[in-house]
mmCIF file of C-alpha atoms and ligand atoms in Angstrom:
data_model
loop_
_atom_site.group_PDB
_atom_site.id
_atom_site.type_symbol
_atom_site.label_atom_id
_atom_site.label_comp_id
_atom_site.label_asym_id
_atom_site.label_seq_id
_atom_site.Cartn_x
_atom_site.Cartn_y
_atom_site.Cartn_z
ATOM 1 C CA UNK E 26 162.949 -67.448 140.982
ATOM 2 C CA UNK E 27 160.606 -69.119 137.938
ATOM 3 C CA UNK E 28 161.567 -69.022 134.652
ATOM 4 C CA UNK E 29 158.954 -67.015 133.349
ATOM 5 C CA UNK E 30 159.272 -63.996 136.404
ATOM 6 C CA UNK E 31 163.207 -64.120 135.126
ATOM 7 C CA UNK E 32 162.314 -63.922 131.355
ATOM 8 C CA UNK E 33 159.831 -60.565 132.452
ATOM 9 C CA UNK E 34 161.622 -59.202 134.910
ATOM 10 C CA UNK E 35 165.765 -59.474 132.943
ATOM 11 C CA UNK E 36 164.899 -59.837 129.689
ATOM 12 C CA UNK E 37 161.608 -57.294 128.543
ATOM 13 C CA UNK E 38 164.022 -54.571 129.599
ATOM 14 C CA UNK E 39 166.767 -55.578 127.548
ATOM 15 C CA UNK E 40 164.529 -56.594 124.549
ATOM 16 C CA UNK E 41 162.796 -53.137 124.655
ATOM 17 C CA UNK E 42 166.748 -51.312 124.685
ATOM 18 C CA UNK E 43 167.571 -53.115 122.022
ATOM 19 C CA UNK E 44 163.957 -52.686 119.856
ATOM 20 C CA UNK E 45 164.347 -49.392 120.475
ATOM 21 C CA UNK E 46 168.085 -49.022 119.139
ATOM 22 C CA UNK E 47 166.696 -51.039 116.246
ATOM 23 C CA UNK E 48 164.033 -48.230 115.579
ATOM 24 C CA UNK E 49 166.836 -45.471 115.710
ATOM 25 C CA UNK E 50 168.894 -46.681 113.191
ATOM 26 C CA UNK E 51 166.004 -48.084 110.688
ATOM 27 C CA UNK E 52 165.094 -44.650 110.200
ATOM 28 C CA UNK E 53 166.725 -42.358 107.999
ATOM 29 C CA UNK E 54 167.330 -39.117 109.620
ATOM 30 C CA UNK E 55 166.749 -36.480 107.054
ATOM 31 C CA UNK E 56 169.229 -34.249 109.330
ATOM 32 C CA UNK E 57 171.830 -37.121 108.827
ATOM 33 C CA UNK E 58 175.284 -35.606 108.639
ATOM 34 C CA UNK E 59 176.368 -39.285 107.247
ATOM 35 C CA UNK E 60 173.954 -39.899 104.599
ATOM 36 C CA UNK E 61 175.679 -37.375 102.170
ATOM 37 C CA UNK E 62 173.534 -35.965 99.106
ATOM 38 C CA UNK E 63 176.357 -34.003 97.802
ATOM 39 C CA UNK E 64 179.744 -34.062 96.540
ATOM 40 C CA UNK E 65 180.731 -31.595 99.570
ATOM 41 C CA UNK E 66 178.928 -33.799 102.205
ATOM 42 C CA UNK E 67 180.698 -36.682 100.173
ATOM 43 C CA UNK E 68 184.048 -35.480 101.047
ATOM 44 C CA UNK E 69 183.359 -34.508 104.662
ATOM 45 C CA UNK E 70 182.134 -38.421 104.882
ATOM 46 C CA UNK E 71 185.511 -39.329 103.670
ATOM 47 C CA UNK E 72 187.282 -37.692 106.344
ATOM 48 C CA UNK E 73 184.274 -39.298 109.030
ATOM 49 C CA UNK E 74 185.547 -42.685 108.035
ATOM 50 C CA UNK E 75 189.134 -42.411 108.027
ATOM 51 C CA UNK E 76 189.110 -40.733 111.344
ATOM 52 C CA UNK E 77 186.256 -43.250 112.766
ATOM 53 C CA UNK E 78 188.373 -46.150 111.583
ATOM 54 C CA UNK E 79 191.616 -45.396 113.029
ATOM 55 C CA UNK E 80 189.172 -43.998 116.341
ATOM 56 C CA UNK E 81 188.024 -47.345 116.179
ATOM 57 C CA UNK E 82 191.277 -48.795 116.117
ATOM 58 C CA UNK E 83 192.854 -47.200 119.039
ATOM 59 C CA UNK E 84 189.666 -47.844 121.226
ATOM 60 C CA UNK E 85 190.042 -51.500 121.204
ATOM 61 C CA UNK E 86 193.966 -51.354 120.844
ATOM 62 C CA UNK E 87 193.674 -49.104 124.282
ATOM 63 C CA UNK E 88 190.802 -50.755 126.319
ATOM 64 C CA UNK E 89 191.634 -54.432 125.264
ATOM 65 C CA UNK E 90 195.068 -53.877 126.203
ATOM 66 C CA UNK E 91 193.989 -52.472 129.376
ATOM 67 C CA UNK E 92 192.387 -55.852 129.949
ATOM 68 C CA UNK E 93 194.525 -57.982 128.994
ATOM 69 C CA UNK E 94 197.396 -56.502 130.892
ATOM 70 C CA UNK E 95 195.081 -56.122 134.306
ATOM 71 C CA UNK E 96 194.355 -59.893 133.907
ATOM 72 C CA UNK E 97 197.885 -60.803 133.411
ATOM 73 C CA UNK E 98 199.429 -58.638 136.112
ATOM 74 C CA UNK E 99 196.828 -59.133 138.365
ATOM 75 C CA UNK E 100 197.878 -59.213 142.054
ATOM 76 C CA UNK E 101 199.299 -62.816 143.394
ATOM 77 C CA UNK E 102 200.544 -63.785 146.761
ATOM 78 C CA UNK E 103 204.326 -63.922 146.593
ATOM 79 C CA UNK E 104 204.728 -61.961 143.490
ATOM 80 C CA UNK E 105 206.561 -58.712 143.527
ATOM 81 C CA UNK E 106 206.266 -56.450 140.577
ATOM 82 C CA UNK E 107 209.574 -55.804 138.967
ATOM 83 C CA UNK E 108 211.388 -51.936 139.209
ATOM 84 C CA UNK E 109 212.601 -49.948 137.036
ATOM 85 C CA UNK E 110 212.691 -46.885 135.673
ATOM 86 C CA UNK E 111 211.642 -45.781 132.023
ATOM 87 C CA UNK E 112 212.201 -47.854 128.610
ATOM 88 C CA UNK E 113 213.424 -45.666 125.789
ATOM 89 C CA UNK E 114 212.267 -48.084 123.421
ATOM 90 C CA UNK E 115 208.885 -47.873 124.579
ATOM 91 C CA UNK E 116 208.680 -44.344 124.839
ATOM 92 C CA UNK E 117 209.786 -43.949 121.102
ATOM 93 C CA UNK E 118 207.419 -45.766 119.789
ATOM 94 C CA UNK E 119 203.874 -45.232 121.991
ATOM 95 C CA UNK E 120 205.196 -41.328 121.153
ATOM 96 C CA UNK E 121 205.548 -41.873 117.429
ATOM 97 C CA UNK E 122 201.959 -43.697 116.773
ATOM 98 C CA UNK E 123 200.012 -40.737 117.826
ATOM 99 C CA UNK E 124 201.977 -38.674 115.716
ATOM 100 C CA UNK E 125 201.086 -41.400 113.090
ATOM 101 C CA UNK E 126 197.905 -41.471 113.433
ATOM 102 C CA UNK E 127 197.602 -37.620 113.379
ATOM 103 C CA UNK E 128 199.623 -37.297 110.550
ATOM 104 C CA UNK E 129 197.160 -40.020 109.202
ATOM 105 C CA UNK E 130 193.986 -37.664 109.833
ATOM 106 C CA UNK E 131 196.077 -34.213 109.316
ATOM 107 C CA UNK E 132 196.271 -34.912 105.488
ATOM 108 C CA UNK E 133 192.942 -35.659 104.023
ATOM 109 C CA UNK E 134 191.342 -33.031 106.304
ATOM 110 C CA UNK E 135 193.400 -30.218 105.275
ATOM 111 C CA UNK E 136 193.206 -32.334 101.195
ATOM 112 C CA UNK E 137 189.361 -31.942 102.264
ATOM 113 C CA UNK E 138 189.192 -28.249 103.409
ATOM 114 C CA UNK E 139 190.829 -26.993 100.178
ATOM 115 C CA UNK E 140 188.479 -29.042 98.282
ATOM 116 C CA UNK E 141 185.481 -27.424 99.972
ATOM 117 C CA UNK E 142 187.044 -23.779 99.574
ATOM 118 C CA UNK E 143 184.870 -21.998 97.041
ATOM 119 C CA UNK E 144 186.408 -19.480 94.349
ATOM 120 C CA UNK E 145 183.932 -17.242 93.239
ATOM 121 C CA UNK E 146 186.188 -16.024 90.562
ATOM 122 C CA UNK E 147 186.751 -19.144 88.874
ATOM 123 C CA UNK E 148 183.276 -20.806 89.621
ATOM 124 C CA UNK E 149 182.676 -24.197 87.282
ATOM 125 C CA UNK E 150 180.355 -24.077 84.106
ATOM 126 C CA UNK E 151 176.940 -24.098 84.574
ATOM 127 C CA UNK E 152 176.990 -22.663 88.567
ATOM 128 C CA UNK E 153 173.795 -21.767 89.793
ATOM 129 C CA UNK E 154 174.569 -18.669 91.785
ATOM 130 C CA UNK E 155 172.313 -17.841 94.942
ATOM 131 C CA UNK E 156 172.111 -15.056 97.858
ATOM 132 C CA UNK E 157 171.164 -16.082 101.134
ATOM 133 C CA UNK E 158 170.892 -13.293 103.268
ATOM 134 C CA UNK E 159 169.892 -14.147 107.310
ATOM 135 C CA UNK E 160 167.267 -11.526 109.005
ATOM 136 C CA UNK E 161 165.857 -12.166 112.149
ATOM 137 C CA UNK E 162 164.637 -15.069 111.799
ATOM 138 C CA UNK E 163 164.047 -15.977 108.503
ATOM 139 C CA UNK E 164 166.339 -16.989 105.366
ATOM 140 C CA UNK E 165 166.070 -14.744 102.014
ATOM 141 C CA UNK E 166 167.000 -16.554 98.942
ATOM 142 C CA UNK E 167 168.004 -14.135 95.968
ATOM 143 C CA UNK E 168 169.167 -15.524 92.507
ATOM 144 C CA UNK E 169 170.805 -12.474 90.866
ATOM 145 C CA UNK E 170 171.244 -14.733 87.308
ATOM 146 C CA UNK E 171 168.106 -15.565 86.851
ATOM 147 C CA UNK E 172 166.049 -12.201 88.710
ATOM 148 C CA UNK E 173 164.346 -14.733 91.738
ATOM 149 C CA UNK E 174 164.023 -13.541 95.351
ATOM 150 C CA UNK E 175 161.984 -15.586 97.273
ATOM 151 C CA UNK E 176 162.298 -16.892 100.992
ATOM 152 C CA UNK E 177 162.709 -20.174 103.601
ATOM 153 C CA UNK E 178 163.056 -22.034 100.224
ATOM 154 C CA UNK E 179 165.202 -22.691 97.488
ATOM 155 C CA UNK E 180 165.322 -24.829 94.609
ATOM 156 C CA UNK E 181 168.604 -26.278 93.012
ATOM 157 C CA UNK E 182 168.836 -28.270 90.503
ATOM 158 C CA UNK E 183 170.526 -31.665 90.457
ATOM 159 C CA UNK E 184 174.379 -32.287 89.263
ATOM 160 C CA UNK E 185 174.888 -28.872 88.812
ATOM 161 C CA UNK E 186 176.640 -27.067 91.212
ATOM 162 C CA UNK E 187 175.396 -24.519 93.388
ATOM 163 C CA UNK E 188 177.153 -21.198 94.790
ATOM 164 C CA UNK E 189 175.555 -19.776 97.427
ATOM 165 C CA UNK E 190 176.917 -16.395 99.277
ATOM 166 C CA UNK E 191 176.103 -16.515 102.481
ATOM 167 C CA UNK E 192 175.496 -12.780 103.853
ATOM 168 C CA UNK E 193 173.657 -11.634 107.094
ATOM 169 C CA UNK E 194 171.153 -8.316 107.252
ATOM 170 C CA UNK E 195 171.101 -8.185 111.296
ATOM 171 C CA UNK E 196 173.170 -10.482 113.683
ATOM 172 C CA UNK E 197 175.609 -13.647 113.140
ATOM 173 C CA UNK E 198 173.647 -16.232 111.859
ATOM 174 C CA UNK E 199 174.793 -19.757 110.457
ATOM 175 C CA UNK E 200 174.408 -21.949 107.246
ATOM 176 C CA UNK E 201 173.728 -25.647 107.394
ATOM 177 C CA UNK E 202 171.551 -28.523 105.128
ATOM 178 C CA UNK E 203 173.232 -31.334 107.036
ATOM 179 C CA UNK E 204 172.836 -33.758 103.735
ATOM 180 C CA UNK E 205 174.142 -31.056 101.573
ATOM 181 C CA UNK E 206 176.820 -28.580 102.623
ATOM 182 C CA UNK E 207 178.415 -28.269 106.333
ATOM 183 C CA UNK E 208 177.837 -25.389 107.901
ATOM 184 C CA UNK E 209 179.255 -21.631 107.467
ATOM 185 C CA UNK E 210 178.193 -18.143 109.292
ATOM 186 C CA UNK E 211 176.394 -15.572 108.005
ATOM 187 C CA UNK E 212 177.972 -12.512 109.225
ATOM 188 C CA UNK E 213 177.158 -9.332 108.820
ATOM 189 C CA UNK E 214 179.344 -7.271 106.953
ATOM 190 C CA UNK E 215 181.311 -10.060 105.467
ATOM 191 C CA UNK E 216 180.728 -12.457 102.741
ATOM 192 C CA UNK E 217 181.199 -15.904 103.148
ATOM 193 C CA UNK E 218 180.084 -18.665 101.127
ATOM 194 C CA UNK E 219 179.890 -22.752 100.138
ATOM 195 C CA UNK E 220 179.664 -24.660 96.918
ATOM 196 C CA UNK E 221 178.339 -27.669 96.082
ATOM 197 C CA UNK E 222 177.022 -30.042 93.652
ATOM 198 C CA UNK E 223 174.009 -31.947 94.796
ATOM 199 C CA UNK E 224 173.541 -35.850 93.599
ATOM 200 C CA UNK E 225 170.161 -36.969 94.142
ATOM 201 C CA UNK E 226 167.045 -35.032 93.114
ATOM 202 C CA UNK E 227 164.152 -35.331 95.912
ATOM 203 C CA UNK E 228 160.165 -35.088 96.431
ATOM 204 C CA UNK E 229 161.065 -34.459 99.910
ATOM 205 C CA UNK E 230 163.277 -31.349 100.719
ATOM 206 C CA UNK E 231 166.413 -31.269 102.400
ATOM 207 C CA UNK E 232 166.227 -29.873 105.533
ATOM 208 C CA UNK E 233 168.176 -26.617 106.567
ATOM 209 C CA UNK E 234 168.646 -24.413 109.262
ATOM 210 C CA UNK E 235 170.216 -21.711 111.502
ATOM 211 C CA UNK E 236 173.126 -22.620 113.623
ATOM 212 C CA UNK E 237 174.058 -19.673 115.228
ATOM 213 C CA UNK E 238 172.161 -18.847 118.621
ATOM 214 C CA UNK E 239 170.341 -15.590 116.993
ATOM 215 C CA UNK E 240 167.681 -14.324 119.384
ATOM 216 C CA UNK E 241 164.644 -16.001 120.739
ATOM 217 C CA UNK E 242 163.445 -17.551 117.700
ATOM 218 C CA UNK E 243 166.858 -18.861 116.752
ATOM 219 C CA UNK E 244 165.138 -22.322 116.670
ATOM 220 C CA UNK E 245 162.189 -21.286 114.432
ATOM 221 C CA UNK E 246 164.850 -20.163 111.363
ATOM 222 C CA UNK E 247 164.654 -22.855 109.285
ATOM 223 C CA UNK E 248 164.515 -23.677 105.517
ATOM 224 C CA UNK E 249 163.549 -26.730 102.677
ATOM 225 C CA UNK E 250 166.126 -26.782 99.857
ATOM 226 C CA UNK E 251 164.795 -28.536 96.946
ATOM 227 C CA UNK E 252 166.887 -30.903 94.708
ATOM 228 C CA UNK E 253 164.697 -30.785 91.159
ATOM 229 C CA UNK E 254 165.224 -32.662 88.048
ATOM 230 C CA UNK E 255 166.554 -29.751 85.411
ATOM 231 C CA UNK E 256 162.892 -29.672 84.143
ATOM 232 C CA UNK E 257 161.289 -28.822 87.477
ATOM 233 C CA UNK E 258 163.899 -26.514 88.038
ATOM 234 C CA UNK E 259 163.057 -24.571 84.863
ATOM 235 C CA UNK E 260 159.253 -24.349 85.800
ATOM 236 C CA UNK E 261 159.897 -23.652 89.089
ATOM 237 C CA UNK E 262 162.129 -20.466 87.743
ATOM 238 C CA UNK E 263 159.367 -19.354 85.204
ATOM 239 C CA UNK E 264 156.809 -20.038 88.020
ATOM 240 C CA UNK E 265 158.976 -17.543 90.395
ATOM 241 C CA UNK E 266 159.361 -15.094 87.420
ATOM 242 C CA UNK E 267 155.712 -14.550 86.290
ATOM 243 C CA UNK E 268 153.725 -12.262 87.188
ATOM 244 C CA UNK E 269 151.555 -12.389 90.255
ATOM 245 C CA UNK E 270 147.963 -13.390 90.366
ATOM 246 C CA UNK E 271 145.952 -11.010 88.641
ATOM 247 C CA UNK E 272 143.541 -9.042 90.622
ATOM 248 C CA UNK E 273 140.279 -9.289 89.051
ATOM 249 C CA UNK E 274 140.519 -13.281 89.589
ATOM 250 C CA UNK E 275 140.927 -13.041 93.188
ATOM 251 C CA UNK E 276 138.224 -14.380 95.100
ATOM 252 C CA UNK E 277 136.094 -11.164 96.851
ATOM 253 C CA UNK E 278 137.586 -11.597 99.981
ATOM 254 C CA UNK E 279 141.112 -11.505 98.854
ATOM 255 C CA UNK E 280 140.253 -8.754 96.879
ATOM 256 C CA UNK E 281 139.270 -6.967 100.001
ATOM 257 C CA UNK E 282 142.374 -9.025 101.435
ATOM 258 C CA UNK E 283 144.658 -7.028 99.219
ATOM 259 C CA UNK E 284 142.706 -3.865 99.441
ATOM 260 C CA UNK E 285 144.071 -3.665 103.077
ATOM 261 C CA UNK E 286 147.003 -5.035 102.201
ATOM 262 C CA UNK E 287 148.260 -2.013 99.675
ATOM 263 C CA UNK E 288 146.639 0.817 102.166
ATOM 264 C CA UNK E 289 149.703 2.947 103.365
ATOM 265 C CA UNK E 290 147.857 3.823 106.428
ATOM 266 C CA UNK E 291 146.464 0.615 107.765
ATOM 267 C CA UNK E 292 147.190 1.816 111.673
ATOM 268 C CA UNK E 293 148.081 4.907 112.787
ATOM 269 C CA UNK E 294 151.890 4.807 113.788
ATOM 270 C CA UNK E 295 152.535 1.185 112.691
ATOM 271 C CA UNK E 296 153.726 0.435 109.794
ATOM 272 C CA UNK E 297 151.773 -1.141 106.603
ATOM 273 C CA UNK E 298 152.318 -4.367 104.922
ATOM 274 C CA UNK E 299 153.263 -2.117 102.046
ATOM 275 C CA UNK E 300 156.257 -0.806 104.175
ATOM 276 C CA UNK E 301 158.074 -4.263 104.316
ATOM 277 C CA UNK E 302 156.765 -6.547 101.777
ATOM 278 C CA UNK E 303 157.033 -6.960 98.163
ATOM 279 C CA UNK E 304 154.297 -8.058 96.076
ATOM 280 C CA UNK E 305 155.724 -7.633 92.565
ATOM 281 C CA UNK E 306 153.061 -5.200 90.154
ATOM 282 C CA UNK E 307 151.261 -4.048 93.224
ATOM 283 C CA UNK E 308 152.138 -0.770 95.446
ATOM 284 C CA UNK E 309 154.302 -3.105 97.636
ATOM 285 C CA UNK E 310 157.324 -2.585 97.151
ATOM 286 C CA UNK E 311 159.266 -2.900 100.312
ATOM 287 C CA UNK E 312 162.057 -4.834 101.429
ATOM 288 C CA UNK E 313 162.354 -5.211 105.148
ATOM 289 C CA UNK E 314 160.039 -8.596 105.234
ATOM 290 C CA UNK E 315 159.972 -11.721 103.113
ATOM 291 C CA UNK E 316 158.809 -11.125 99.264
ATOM 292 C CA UNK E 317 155.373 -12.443 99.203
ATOM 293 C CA UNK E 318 154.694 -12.446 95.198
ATOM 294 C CA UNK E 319 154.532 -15.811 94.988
ATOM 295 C CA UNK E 320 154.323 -16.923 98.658
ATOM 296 C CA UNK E 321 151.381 -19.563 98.544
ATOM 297 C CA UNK E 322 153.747 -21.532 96.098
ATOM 298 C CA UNK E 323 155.861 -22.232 99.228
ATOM 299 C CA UNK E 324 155.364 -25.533 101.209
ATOM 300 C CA UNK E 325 156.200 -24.048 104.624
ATOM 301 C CA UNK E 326 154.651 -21.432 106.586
ATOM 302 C CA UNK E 327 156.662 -18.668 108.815
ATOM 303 C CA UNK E 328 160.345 -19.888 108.097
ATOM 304 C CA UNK E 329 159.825 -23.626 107.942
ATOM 305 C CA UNK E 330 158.091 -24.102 111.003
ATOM 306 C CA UNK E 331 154.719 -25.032 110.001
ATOM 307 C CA UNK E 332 153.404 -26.727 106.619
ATOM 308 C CA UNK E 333 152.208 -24.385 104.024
ATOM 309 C CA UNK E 334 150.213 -23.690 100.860
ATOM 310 C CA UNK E 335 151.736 -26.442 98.605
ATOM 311 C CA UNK E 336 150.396 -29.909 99.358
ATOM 312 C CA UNK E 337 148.047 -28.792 102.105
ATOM 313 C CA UNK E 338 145.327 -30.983 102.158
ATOM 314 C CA UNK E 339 143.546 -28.478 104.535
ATOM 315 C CA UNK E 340 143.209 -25.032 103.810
ATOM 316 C CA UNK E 341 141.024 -23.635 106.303
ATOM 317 C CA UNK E 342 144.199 -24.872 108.771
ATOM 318 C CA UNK E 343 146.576 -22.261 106.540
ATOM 319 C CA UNK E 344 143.761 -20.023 106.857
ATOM 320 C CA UNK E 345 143.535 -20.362 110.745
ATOM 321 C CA UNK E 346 147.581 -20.565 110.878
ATOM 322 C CA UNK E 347 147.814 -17.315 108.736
ATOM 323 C CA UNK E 348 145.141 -15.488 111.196
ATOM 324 C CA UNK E 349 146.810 -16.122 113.985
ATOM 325 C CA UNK E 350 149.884 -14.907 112.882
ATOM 326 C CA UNK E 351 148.687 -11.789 111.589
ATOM 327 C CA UNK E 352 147.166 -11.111 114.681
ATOM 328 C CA UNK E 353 150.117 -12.109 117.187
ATOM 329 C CA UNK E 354 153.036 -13.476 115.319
ATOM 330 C CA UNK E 355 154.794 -13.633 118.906
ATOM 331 C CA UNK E 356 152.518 -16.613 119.704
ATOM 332 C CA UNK E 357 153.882 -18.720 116.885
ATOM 333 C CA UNK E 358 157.532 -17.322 116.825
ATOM 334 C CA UNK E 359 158.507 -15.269 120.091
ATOM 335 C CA UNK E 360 160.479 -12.016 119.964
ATOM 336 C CA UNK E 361 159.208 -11.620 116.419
ATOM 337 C CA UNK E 362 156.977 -8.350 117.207
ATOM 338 C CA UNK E 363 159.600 -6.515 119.751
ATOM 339 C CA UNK E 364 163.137 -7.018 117.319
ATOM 340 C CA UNK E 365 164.118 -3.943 114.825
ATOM 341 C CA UNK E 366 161.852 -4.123 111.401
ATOM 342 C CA UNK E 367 159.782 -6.602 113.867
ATOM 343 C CA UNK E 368 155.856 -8.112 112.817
ATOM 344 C CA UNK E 369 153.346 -5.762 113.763
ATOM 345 C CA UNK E 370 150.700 -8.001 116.300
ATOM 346 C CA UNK E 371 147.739 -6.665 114.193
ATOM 347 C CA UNK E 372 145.452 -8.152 116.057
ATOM 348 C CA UNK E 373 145.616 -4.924 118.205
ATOM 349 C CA UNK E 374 144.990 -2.553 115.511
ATOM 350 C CA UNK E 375 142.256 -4.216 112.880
ATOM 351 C CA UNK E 376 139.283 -6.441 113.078
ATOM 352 C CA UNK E 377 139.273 -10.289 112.533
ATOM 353 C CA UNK E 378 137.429 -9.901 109.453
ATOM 354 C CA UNK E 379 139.996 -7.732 108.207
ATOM 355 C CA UNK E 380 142.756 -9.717 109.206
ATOM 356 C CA UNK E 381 140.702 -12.788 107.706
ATOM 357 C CA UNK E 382 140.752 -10.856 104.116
ATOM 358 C CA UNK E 383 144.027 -10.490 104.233
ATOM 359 C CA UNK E 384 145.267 -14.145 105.020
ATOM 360 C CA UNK E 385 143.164 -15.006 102.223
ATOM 361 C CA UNK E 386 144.846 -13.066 99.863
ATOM 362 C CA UNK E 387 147.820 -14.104 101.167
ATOM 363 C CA UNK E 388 146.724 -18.062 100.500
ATOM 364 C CA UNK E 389 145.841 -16.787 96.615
ATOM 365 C CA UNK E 390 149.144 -15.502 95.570
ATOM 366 C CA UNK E 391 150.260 -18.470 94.216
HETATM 367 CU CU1 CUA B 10 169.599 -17.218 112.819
HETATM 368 CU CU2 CUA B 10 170.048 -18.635 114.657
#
């Protein structure tokens, strides 16, 4: 064969393998359970590497004496492999390694564990306390300190730490920002929850999500968590706190937008956005659906799935994003209009103008 079919045909393959493992680990997963961002994460990496270094150890200790012996053993004409039966030496010590090595692992996992164990008695100075509460399939975020409920999102601020009860309002649902704290179910009827003290403050959020198989849209519950600078946590929490957007400064079809919005009989037999939604210092008051006072401050859309308000560089996308959800919010999240408490498809019961008015007031309550 010439040189030049071998190079093509042996080597492009291989080159391409080996480009693409190059690709995988240049970039930086943001879902990375071993780039930690946290003193919590920072101790669970501890325990990675001890364990992956002795792991390591006993995988070539294993599989290169497998070799070696094969090759020295191998079969020869004339030689007869010598009989006997069982070496008391030998079995003491291949029998005491493992319990070694385990012993070796055993002790900073269970040092680890305690370390990770919060105490919400005796939480450290300066805790920022936080509620997340898992509905189907969304995350609510309640700060009962500081008077914040908001939803999918939730701020921290950096080298403090961070208390977060974890609490569920339908089914088992579970806790996890990969870079930030391992994860922990949300269960109903029981309160669980994780502390930890975040290291680096980020533009980008940290990424977080359900792990617990919830229903249909178990793989749409996801959240941002982000890491601000004490400063930006401060106006974030005075953002959260005032009050919302007036409604004389509404544009004229958010106004009509909120008009609908606030009508406690927007379809006969279907409950109103009123009946689920809060919008503070408006007549919606209820609590069954996300709080929407300051929703278009979010940078997500419908639990993390989509990107939102904040940042988007095309609004008439949020506006066509928010449409379609109002009118069948099964076709962006399945299983969301048939579940207890579910999303109304309101695309059956008002027109698209009126379900244009009221995504734009929902874009304008920053
Ligand atoms: Cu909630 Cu899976």
């Amino acid at each position: 064969m010439r040189l030049d079919r071998v190079l093509t045909r042996r080597l492009a393959p291989a080159a391409a393998i080996l480009l693409i493992g190059l690709a995988l680990t240049a970039c930086s997963d943001p879902q990375s359970t071993i780039e930690p961002k946290s003193d919590a994460t920072q101790t669970v990496q501890n325990v990675y590497v001890i364990v992956f270094w002795l792991a390591a150890v006993v995988f070539v200790a294993v599989l290169g004496a497998t070799l070696v012996l094969s090759i020295w053993f191998r079969e020869r004409p004339g030689r007869v492999a010598s009989q006997f039966h069982g070496n008391t030496r030998l079995e003491i010590v291949w029998t005491l390694i493992p319990v070694v090595i385990l012993v070796a692992i055993f002790i900073p996992t269970a040092t680890a564990i305690g370390d990770l164990e919060p105490d919400a008695d005796n939480l450290p100075p300066g805790t920022v306390r936080v509620e997340a509460i898992g509905h189907q399939w969304w995350f609510e975020f309640r700060y009962p300190d500081l008077g914040i409920v908001t939803a999918n999102e939730m701020h921290i601020p950096v080298d403090r730490p961070t208390y977060v009860a974890l609490l569920s309002e339908d089914v088992i649902h579970s806790f996890w920002i990969p870079q930030l704290v391992g994860k922990v179910d949300m269960v109903p009827g029981r309160e669980n929850a994780v502390i930890f003290t975040p290291t680096e403050a980020s533009d980008e959020a940290y990424l977080g999500q359900c792990v617990e198989f919830c229903g249909t849209s178990h793989a749409n519950m996801r959240f941002r968590v982000f890491v601000d600078d004490q400063a930006d946590f401060d106006a974030w929490v005075e953002a959260q706190l005032a009050p919302p957007v007036a409604a004389e400064t509404l544009s004229e079809l958010a106004q009509e937008g909120a008009a609908l919005f606030q009508n406690p009989i927007l379809a006969l037999g279907v409950t109103p956005c009123v009946g689920c939604h809060t919008v503070k210092g408006t007549p919606a008051v209820g609590l069954i659906g996300p709080d929407l006072t300051h929703v278009a401050s979010r940078s997500t859309l419908f639990a993390g799935i989509r990107d939102g308000f904040q940042g988007s560089d095309d609004p008439e996308r949020v506006q066509r994003e928010l449409e379609r959800w109002l009118s069948d919010p099964d076709d962006i999240k399945p299983g969301v209009t048939v579940r207890q408490n579910g999303m109304p498809a309101w695309g059956e019961h008002l027109t698209r103008e009126q379900i244009a008015a009221i995504a734009a007031y929902l874009r304008e309550l920053k």
